[in-house]
Coordinates of C-alpha atoms in Angstrom, one line a residue:
M1 CA 0.1 0.2 0.0
R2 CA 2.9 2.2 0.4
K3 CA 4.6 2.3 -2.8
V4 CA 0.8 2.9 -4.3
I5 CA 0.7 6.2 -1.8
R6 CA 4.0 7.2 -2.9
G7 CA 3.5 6.5 -6.6
A8 CA 0.1 8.7 -6.6
T9 CA 2.1 11.3 -4.6
S10 CA 4.7 11.0 -7.1
G11 CA 2.0 11.1 -10.2
A12 CA 0.5 14.4 -8.5
L13 CA 3.5 16.3 -8.2
L14 CA 4.9 15.2 -11.2
G15 CA 1.7 16.8 -12.6
V16 CA 1.8 19.5 -11.2
G17 CA 5.4 20.4 -11.6
A18 CA 4.9 19.8 -15.4
L19 CA 1.6 22.3 -15.3
H20 CA 4.1 25.1 -14.2
L21 CA 6.5 24.3 -16.9
A22 CA 4.0 24.6 -19.0
W23 CA 2.8 27.8 -17.5
A24 CA 6.6 28.8 -18.0
L25 CA 7.0 28.1 -21.4
G26 CA 3.8 29.9 -22.4
S27 CA 1.1 28.0 -22.0
H28 CA -2.3 29.4 -20.6
F29 CA -3.5 25.4 -20.1
P30 CA -6.4 24.9 -18.7
A31 CA -7.6 28.3 -19.2
R32 CA -9.1 29.7 -21.9
S33 CA -6.5 33.2 -21.9
E34 CA -3.7 34.3 -19.7
H35 CA -5.8 36.5 -18.3
D36 CA -8.0 33.5 -17.3
L37 CA -5.6 31.6 -15.5
A38 CA -3.7 34.4 -13.5
R39 CA -7.0 35.2 -12.1
S40 CA -7.6 31.3 -11.4
V41 CA -3.7 30.7 -10.1
T42 CA -2.6 34.3 -8.4
G43 CA -5.9 36.2 -8.1
D44 CA -4.2 38.7 -10.2
D45 CA -4.6 40.2 -14.0
T46 CA -0.8 39.2 -14.8
M47 CA 0.9 35.7 -14.2
P48 CA 3.9 35.7 -12.3
P49 CA 7.3 35.6 -14.4
R50 CA 7.8 32.4 -16.2
A51 CA 11.0 31.8 -14.5
A52 CA 9.1 31.9 -11.0
S53 CA 6.9 29.0 -12.4
A54 CA 9.8 27.5 -14.1
V55 CA 11.6 27.1 -10.6
V56 CA 8.3 25.9 -8.8
G57 CA 8.0 23.3 -11.9
L58 CA 11.2 22.1 -11.6
G59 CA 11.5 21.7 -7.7
L60 CA 8.1 19.9 -7.6
S61 CA 9.5 17.5 -10.5
V62 CA 12.8 16.7 -7.7
V63 CA 10.3 16.3 -5.0
A64 CA 8.2 14.1 -7.4
V65 CA 11.1 11.6 -8.1
A66 CA 12.3 11.9 -4.4
A67 CA 8.8 10.4 -3.3
L68 CA 9.3 7.7 -5.5
P69 CA 10.1 4.1 -3.5
I70 CA 13.5 3.8 -5.4
A71 CA 14.5 6.8 -4.3
D72 CA 15.2 6.2 -0.7
G73 CA 18.8 5.0 -1.4
I74 CA 19.6 8.5 -2.7
P75 CA 21.4 10.6 0.1
G76 CA 19.0 13.7 1.1
S77 CA 15.7 12.1 -0.4
A78 CA 14.2 11.5 2.8
A79 CA 15.3 15.4 4.1
L80 CA 14.0 16.6 0.6
R81 CA 10.7 14.4 1.1
R82 CA 10.5 16.4 5.0
L83 CA 11.3 19.4 3.7
A84 CA 8.6 19.4 1.2
G85 CA 6.4 17.9 3.5
A86 CA 6.7 20.6 5.5
A87 CA 6.2 23.2 2.8
L88 CA 3.2 22.1 1.7
L89 CA 1.4 21.6 4.8
G90 CA 2.3 24.9 5.7
R91 CA 0.8 26.2 2.4
A92 CA -2.5 24.3 3.1
V93 CA -2.9 25.7 6.4
V94 CA -1.8 29.5 5.9
P95 CA -4.4 31.5 4.5
S96 CA -4.2 32.7 0.8
G97 CA -4.5 36.4 1.9
P98 CA -1.6 36.4 4.1
L99 CA 0.4 34.3 2.1
L100 CA 0.0 36.1 -0.9
S101 CA 0.9 39.5 0.9
A102 CA 4.0 38.4 2.8
L103 CA 4.9 37.5 -1.2
R104 CA 4.2 40.8 -2.0
L105 CA 1.6 39.9 -4.6
P106 CA -1.8 42.2 -5.0
T107 CA -4.9 40.5 -2.7
P108 CA -6.8 37.4 -4.2
G109 CA -9.5 38.1 -6.3
P110 CA -12.8 36.0 -5.2
E111 CA -11.9 33.5 -8.5
F112 CA -8.5 32.5 -6.5
V113 CA -9.9 32.5 -3.3
H114 CA -12.8 29.9 -4.0
L115 CA -10.5 28.0 -6.2
D116 CA -7.9 28.3 -3.0
R117 CA -10.1 27.4 -0.7
V118 CA -11.8 24.3 -2.5
G119 CA -8.4 22.9 -4.4
Y120 CA -5.3 24.3 -3.9
R121 CA -4.8 24.2 0.0
P122 CA -6.8 20.7 0.2
L123 CA -4.1 19.3 -2.3
C124 CA -1.1 20.8 -0.7
L125 CA -2.4 19.4 2.6
A126 CA -2.7 15.6 0.8
L127 CA 0.4 15.7 -0.6
G128 CA 2.0 17.1 2.1
A129 CA 0.6 14.8 4.6
A130 CA 1.3 12.0 2.5
L131 CA 5.1 12.5 2.4
L132 CA 5.4 12.9 5.8
T133 CA 3.4 9.9 7.1
D134 CA 5.3 8.1 4.5
L135 CA 8.7 9.1 6.0
A136 CA 6.7 8.6 9.7
G137 CA 6.1 4.5 8.0
S138 CA 9.2 4.4 6.8
Q139 CA 11.3 5.2 10.3
A140 CA 8.8 2.4 11.8
H141 CA 9.4 0.3 9.2
A142 CA 13.1 0.6 9.5
R143 CA 13.1 -0.4 13.4

């Protein structure tokens, strides 16, 4: 069961990472326009710099690989999963208003607030919990 959870976690992280990389290359999928995408993912009228989307996409992709069971022998993979799990849990529990303010981003619009509440934050919670729960299970299994 742990392998299935780790595979699903890795797949979800890779999917979200690929989406960010597509945005870095100029795609506005799944929205009709870049403006619509910006309203959905940032709550503003403009997208963040493409380099920022690329960094997020690459980071999520690296964590996706570290989440795979075959990565257990790679030095630092457990620490990376722990760090990513904590960051995702933090993203899940910190309300979007203060988070965006801390990042010096505009106050989010209602569409983003809704998507954040029903989609983004729950996904971050599930992925963060999966990464951290697996670490706890791995340590107990190793004893």
